[in-house]
Coordinates of C-alpha atoms in Angstrom, one line a residue:
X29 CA -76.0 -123.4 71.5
X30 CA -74.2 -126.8 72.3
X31 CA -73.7 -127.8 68.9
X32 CA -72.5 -124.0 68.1
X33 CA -69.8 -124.0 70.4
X34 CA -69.1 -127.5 70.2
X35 CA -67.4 -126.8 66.4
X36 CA -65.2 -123.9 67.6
X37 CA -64.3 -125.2 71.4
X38 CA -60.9 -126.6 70.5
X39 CA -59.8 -123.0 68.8
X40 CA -56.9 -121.9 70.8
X41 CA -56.7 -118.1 72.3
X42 CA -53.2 -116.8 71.5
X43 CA -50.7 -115.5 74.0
X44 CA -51.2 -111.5 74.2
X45 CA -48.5 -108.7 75.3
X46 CA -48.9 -105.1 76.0
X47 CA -47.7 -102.3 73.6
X48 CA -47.7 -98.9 74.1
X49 CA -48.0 -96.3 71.3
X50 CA -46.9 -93.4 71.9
X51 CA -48.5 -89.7 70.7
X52 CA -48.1 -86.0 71.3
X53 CA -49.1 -85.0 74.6
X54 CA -49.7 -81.5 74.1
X55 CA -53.3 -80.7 75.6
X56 CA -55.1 -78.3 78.0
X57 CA -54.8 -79.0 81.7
X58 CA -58.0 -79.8 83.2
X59 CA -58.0 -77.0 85.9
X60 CA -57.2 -74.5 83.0
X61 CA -60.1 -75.7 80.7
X62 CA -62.9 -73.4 82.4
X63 CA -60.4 -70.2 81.7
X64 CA -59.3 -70.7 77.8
X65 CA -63.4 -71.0 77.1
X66 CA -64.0 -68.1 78.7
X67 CA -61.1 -66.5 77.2
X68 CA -62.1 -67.4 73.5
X69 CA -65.9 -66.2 74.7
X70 CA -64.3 -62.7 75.9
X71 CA -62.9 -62.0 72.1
X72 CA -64.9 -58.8 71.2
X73 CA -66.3 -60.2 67.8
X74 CA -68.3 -62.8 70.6
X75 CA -68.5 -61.1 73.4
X76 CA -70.1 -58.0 72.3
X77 CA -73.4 -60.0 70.6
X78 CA -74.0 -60.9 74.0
X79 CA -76.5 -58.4 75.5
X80 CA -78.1 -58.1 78.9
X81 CA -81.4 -59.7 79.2
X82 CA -81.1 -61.7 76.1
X83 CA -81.8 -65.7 76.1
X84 CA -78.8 -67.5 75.0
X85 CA -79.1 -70.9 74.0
X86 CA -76.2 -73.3 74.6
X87 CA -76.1 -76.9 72.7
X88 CA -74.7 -80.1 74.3
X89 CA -74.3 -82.9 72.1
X90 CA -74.6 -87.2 73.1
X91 CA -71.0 -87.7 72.0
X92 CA -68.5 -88.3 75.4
X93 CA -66.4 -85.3 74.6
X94 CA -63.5 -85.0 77.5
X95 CA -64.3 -82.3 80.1
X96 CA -68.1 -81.6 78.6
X97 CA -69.1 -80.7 81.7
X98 CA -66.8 -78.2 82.5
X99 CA -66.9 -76.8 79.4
X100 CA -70.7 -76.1 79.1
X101 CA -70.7 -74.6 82.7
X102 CA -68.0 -72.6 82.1
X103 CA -69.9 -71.1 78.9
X104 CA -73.2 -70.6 81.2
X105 CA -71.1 -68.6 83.4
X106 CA -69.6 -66.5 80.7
X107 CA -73.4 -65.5 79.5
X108 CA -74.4 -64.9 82.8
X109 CA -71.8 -62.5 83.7
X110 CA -72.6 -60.7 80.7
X111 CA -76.0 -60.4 82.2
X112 CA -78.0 -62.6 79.6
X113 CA -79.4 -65.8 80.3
X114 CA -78.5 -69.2 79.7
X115 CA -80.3 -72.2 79.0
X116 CA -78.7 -75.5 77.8
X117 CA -80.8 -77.4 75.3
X118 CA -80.1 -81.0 74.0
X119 CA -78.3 -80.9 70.0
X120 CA -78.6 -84.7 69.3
X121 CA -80.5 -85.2 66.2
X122 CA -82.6 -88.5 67.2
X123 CA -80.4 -89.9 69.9
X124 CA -81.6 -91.0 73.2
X125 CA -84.3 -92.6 71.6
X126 CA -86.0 -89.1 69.7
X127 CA -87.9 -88.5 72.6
X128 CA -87.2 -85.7 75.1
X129 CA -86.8 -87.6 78.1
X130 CA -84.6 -90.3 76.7
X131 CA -82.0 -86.8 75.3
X132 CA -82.1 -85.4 79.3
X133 CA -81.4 -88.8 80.4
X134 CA -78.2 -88.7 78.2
X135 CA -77.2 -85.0 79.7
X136 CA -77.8 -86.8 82.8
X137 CA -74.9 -89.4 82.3
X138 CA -72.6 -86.4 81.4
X139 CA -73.2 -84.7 84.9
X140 CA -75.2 -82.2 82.3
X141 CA -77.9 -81.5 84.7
X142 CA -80.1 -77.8 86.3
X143 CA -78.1 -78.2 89.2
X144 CA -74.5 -78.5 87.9
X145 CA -75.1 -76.3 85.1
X146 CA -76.6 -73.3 87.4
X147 CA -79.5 -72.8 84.5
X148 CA -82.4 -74.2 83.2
X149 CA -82.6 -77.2 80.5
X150 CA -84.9 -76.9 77.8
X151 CA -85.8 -80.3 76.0
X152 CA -88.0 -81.0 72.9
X153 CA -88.3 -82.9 70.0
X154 CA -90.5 -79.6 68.4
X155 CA -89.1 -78.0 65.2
X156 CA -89.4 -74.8 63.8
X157 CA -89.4 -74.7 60.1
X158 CA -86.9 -71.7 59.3
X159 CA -87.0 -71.8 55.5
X160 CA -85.4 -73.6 52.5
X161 CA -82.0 -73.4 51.2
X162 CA -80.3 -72.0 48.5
X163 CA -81.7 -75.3 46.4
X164 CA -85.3 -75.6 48.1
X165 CA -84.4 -77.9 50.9
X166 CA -86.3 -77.2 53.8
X167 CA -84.8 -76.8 57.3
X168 CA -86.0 -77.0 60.7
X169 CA -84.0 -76.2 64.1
X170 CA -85.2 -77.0 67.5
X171 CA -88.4 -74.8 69.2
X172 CA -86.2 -73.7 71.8
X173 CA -83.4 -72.7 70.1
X174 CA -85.4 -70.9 67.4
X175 CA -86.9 -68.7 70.3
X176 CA -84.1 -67.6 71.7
X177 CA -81.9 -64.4 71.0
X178 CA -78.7 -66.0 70.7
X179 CA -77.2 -69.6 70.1
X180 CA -74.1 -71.3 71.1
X181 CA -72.9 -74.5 69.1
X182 CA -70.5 -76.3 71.2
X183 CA -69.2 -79.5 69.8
X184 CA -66.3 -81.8 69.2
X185 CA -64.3 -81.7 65.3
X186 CA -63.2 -84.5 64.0
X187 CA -63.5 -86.9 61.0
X188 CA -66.9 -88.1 60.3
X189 CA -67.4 -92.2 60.4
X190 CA -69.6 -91.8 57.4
X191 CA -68.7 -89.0 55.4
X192 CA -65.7 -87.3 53.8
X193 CA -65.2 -83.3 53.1
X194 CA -64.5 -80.2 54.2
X195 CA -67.0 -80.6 56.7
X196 CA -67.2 -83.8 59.0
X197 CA -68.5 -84.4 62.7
X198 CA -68.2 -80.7 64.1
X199 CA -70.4 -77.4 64.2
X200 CA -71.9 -77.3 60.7
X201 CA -73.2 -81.0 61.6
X202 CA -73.9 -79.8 65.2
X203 CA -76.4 -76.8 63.8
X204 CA -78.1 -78.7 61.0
X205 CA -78.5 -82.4 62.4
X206 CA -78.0 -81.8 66.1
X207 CA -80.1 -78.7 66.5
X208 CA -82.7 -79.9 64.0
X209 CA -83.5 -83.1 66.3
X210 CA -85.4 -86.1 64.5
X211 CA -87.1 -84.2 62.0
X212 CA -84.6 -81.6 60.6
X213 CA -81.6 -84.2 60.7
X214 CA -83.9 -86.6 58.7
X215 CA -84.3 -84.2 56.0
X216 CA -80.4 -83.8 55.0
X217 CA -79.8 -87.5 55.5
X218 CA -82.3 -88.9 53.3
X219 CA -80.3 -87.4 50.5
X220 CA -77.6 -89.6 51.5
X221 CA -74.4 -90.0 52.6
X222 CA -72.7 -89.5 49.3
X223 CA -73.7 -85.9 49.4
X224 CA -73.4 -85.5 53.0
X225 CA -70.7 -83.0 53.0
X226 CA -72.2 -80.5 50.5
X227 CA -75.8 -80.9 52.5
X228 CA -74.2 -80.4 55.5
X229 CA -72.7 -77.1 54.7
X230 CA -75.7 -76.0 52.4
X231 CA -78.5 -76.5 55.1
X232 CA -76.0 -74.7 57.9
X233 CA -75.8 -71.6 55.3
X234 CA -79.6 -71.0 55.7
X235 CA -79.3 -71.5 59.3
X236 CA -76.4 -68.9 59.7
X237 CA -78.4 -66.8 57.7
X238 CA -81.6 -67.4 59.6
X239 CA -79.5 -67.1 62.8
X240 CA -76.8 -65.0 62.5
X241 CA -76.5 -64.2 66.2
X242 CA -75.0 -67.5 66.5
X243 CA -71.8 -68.3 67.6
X244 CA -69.7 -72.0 68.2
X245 CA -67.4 -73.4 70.5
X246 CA -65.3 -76.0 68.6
X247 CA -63.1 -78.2 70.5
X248 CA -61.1 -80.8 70.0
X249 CA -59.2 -84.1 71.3
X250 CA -55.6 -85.2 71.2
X251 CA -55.0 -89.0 71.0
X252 CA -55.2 -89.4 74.7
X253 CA -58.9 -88.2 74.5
X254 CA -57.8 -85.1 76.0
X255 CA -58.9 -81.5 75.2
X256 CA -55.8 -79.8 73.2
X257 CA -57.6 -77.1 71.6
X258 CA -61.0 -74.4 71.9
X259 CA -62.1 -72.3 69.9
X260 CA -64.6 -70.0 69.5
X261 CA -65.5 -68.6 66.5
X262 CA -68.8 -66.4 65.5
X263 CA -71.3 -67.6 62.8
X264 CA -70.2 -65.6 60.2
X265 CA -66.5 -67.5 60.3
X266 CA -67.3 -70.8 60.9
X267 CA -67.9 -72.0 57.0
X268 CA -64.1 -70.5 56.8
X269 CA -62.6 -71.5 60.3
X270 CA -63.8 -74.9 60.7
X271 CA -62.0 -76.8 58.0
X272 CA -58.5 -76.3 58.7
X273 CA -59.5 -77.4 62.2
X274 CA -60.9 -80.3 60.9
X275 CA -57.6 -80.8 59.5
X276 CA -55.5 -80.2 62.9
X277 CA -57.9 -82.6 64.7
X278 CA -57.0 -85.5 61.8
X279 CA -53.1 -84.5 63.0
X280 CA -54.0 -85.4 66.7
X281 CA -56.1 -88.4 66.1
X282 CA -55.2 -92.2 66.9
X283 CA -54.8 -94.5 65.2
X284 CA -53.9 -98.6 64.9
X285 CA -50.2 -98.6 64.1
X286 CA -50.5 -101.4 61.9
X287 CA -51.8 -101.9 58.3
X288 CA -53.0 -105.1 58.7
X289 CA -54.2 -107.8 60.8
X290 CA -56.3 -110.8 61.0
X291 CA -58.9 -110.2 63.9
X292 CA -59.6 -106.9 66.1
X293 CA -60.7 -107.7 69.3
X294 CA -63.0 -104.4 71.0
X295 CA -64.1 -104.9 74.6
X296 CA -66.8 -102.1 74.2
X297 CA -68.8 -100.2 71.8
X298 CA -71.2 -97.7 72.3
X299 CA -72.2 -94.4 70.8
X300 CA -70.5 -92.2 73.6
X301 CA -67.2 -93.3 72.3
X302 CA -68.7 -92.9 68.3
X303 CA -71.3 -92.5 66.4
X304 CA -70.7 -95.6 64.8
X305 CA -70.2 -97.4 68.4
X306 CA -66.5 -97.9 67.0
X307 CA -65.0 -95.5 64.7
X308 CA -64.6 -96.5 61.6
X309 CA -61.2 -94.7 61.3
X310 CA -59.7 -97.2 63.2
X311 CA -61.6 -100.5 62.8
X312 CA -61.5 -99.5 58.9
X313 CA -65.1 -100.7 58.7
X314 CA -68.2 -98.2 58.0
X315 CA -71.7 -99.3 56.5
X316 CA -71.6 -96.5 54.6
X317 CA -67.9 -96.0 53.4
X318 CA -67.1 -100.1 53.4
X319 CA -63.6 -101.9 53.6
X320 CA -60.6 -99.6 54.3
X321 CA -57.3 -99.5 56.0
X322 CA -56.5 -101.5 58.6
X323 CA -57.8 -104.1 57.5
X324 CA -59.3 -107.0 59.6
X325 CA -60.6 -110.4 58.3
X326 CA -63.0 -110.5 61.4
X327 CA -63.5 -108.0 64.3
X328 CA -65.3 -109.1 67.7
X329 CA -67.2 -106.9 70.1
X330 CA -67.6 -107.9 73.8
X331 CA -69.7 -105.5 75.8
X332 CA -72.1 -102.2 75.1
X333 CA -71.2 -99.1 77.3
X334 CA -73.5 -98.1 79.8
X335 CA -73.6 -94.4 78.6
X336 CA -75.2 -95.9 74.9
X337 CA -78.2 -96.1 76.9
X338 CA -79.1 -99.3 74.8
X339 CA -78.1 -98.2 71.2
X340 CA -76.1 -100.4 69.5
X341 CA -76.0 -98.5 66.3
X342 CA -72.8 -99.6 64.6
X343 CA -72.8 -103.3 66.0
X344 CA -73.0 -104.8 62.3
X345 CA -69.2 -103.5 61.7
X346 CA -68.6 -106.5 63.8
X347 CA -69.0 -110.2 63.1
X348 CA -69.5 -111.4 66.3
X349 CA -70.6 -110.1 69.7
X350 CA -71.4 -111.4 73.1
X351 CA -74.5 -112.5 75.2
X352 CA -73.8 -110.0 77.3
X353 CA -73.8 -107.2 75.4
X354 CA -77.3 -108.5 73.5
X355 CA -79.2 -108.1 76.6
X356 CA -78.0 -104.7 77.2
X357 CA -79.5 -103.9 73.6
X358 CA -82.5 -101.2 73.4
X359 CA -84.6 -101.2 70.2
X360 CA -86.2 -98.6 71.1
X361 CA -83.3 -96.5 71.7
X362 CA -81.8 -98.1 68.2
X363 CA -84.1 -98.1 65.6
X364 CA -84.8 -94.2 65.7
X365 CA -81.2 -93.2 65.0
X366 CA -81.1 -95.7 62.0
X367 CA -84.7 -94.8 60.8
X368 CA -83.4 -91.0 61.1
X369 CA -80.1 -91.4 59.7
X370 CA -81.6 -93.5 56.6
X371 CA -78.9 -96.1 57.2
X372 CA -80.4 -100.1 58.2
X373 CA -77.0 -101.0 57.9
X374 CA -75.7 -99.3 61.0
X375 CA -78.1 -101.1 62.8
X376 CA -77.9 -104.5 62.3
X377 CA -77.0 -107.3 64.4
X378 CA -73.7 -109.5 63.6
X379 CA -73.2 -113.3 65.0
X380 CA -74.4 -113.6 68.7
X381 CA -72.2 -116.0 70.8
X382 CA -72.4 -117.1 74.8
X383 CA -69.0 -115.5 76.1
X384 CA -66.2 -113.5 75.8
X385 CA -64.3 -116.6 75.1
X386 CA -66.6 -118.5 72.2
X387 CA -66.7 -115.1 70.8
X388 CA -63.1 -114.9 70.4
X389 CA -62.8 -118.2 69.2
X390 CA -66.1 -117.8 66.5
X391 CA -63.3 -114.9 65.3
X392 CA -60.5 -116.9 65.1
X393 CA -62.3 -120.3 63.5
X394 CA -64.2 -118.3 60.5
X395 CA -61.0 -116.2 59.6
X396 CA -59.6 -117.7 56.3
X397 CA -56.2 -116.4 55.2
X398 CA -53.8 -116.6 58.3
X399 CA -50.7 -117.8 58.7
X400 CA -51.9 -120.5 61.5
X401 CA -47.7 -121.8 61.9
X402 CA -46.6 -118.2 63.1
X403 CA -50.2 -117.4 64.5
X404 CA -53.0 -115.5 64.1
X405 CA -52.2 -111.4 64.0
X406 CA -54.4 -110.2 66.5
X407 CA -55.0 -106.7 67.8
X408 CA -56.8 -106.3 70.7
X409 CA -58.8 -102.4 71.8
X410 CA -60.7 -101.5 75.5
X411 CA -62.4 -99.4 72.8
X412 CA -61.8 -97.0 69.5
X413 CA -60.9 -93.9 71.9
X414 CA -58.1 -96.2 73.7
X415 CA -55.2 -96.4 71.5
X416 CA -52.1 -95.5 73.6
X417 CA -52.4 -99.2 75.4
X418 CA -53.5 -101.7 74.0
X419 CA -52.9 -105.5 73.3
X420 CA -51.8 -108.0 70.5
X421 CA -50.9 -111.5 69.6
X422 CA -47.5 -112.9 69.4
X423 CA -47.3 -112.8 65.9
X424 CA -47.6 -109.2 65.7
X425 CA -44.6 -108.6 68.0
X426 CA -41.7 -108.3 65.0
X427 CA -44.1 -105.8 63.4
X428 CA -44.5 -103.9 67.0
X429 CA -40.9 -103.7 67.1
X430 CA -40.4 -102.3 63.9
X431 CA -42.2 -99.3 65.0
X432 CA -40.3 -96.4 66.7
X433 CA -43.5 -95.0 68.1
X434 CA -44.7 -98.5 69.7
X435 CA -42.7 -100.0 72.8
X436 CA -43.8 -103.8 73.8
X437 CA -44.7 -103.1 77.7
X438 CA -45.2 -106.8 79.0
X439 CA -43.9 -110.3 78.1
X440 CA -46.3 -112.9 76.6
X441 CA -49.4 -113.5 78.6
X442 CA -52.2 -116.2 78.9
X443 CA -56.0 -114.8 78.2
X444 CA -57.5 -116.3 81.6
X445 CA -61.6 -116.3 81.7
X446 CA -64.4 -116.5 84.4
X447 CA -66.9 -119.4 85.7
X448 CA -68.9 -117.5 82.6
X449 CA -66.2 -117.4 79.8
X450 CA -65.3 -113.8 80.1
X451 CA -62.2 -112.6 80.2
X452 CA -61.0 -112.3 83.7
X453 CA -57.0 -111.0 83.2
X454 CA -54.4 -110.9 81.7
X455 CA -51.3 -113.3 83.0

């Protein structure tokens, strides 16, 4: 790539500094997180479904929801002391690669395993076909699920990265693409995004109906990617419950403080931060929903977490990546999620460079309207779940300090990079 980086090795990296953002704090301690679940589970309306003897299947998603763990132990407890049993079952559409093994291997990197659950894990990629809805749709849930005598959605709520409504990433979606692995999530998104929503909530009405001894455990996140709220809420309420929830976890989310920049810098991507690898919220990019607010002019990606497993869905948000993060890239692990999600677009490839450091400077060269005198406006993430500390250029500092939320934490530092071109530090 000599001639490549031969055009852009002049481009200079600007000076960064430190800003802190600053958001309400308000969450659930971590040693009080096993209680409130198995205080919400003790509510009568729940609590009384739950029968001795009965099989009680409990979902656990691919997303890296805080304190997952804990959570889904402490709700295979709860059933056991009620004298059923538990069983934990992967809810993750056509993640880890739509196989079986590939969906334990992703329990596995959440500590979501026989022995720290205390039960059994049931994996499959077998359907059941439960009916059609209310407009002939058909809809399929997973074999293990199906059998059972009682299921318990446990996910995360928050706005969707392809979709807008009532309904977004939470327990509808959970139920209906989740528990319907490959197959059953295929069927509501080939109608599209557009009418993903209003799918969404139609194909989880014939599954309530199908299932009524269902019941969810909805949680959600503050902007420190802390747990601030459970809640646990029985089939019959959740069309009701769930969207002013969905509404309180858009209150608590993070976001980039600034309207408007010229390049976003993201040291990883990866689908256990979102399902878009970075969420379009805050990079204001989606295949599926386009250009929004913020806006960047050009946004480069450095690395691929380790817990994507190889997926790189969401990579062509960005316009450039790394090297680095191309070898860690899993077709295989990839292309199902796309295929399944009837979206190519989310899995495309953008510009690959050889470091950190041509990456940045690919950025920087191909951006067109900047103010090159004061400096390029640059806005630099760890990743789209890390926004109380982050970095940005020099030129951004008078809009920083404008900002009573936002305090400037460092003075002016060089980017400094490795034998390799990576960055190093900060200094």
């Amino acid at each position: 790539m000599e001639t490549i980086t031969d055009l852009i090795k002049n481009v200079p990296i600007p000076k960064m500094v430190k800003i802190r953002e600053r958001y309400d704090e308000s969450h659930i301690p971590a040693d009080k997180i096993a209680e409130t679940v198995t205080e919400q589970l003790s509510r009568d309306v729940i609590a009384s479904r739950i029968q001795p003897g009965m099989r009680i299947a409990i979902t656990c998603g691919s997303r890296g929801i805080a304190n997952i763990a804990i959570i889904v132990r402490a709700i295979v407890d709860f059933v056991k002391e009620c004298g059923a049993n538990p069983f934990v079952f992967p809810a993750m559409g056509s993640h880890g690669g739509a196989t079986p093994e590939g969906q334990l291997e992703v329990l596995r990197s959440y500590h979501v395993t026989e022995e720290t659950m205390g039960c059994p894990i049931r994996a499959t990629m077998e359907t059941v076909y439960l009916g059609d809805t209310v407009e002939g749709k058909p809809v399929y849930s997973d074999k293990y699920a199906h059998e059972a005598d009682g299921v318990i959605l446990c996910g995360r709520i928050k706005p969707h990265t392809s979709f807008r409504g009532p309904y977004e990433s939470g327990l509808l979606k959970m139920a209906v693409i989740g528990m319907g692995k490959q197959h059953g999530a295929y069927q509501c998104h080939k109608l599209g995004f557009k009418s993903m929503a209003a799918n969404v909530k139609e194909f989880a009405g014939a599954i309530i109906e199908k299932k009524p001894n269902m019941f969810a455990i909805g949680l959600i996140e503050n902007a420190y990617h802390q747990t601030c709220r459970i809640e646990a809420i029985p089939a019959g309420r959740i069309l009701e419950e769930e969207p002013p929830l969905l509404e309180y976890a858009k209150s608590r989310m993070a976001k980039v403080p600034f309207d408007q920049a010229d390049i976003l810098f993201v040291d990883e991507t990866g689908k256990d931060i979102s399902g878009a690898g970075m969420d379009p919220n805050v990079t204001g990019r989606s295949p599926v929903l386009g250009i929004s607010r913020p806006f960047f002019q050009r946004i480069a990606v450095f690395d691929l977490t380790d817990k994507s497993h190889g997926n790189f869905g969401g990579l062509g948000s960005a316009d450039v990546t790394t090297q680095r993060l191309y070898r860690k890239i899993d077709f295989e692990q990839t292309y199902p999620n796309g295929i399944t999600a009837a979206e190519p677009l989310a899995v495309r490839l953008p510009a690959v460079m050889p470091s950190d450091r041509t990456a940045m400077q690919f950025a920087l060269r191909t951006a067109t309207d900047c103010d090159w005198e004061k400096g390029p406006r640059i806005v630099w993430l760890k990743n789209t779940l890390s926004l109380s500390e982050f970095y940005i250029s020099e030129a951004l500092i008078p809009d920083a300090e404008a900002l009573d939320n936002v305090t400037i934490v460092s003075e002016p530092m060089e980017v400094i990079f490795d034998e390799e071109g990576n960055v190093k530090e900060l200094r």
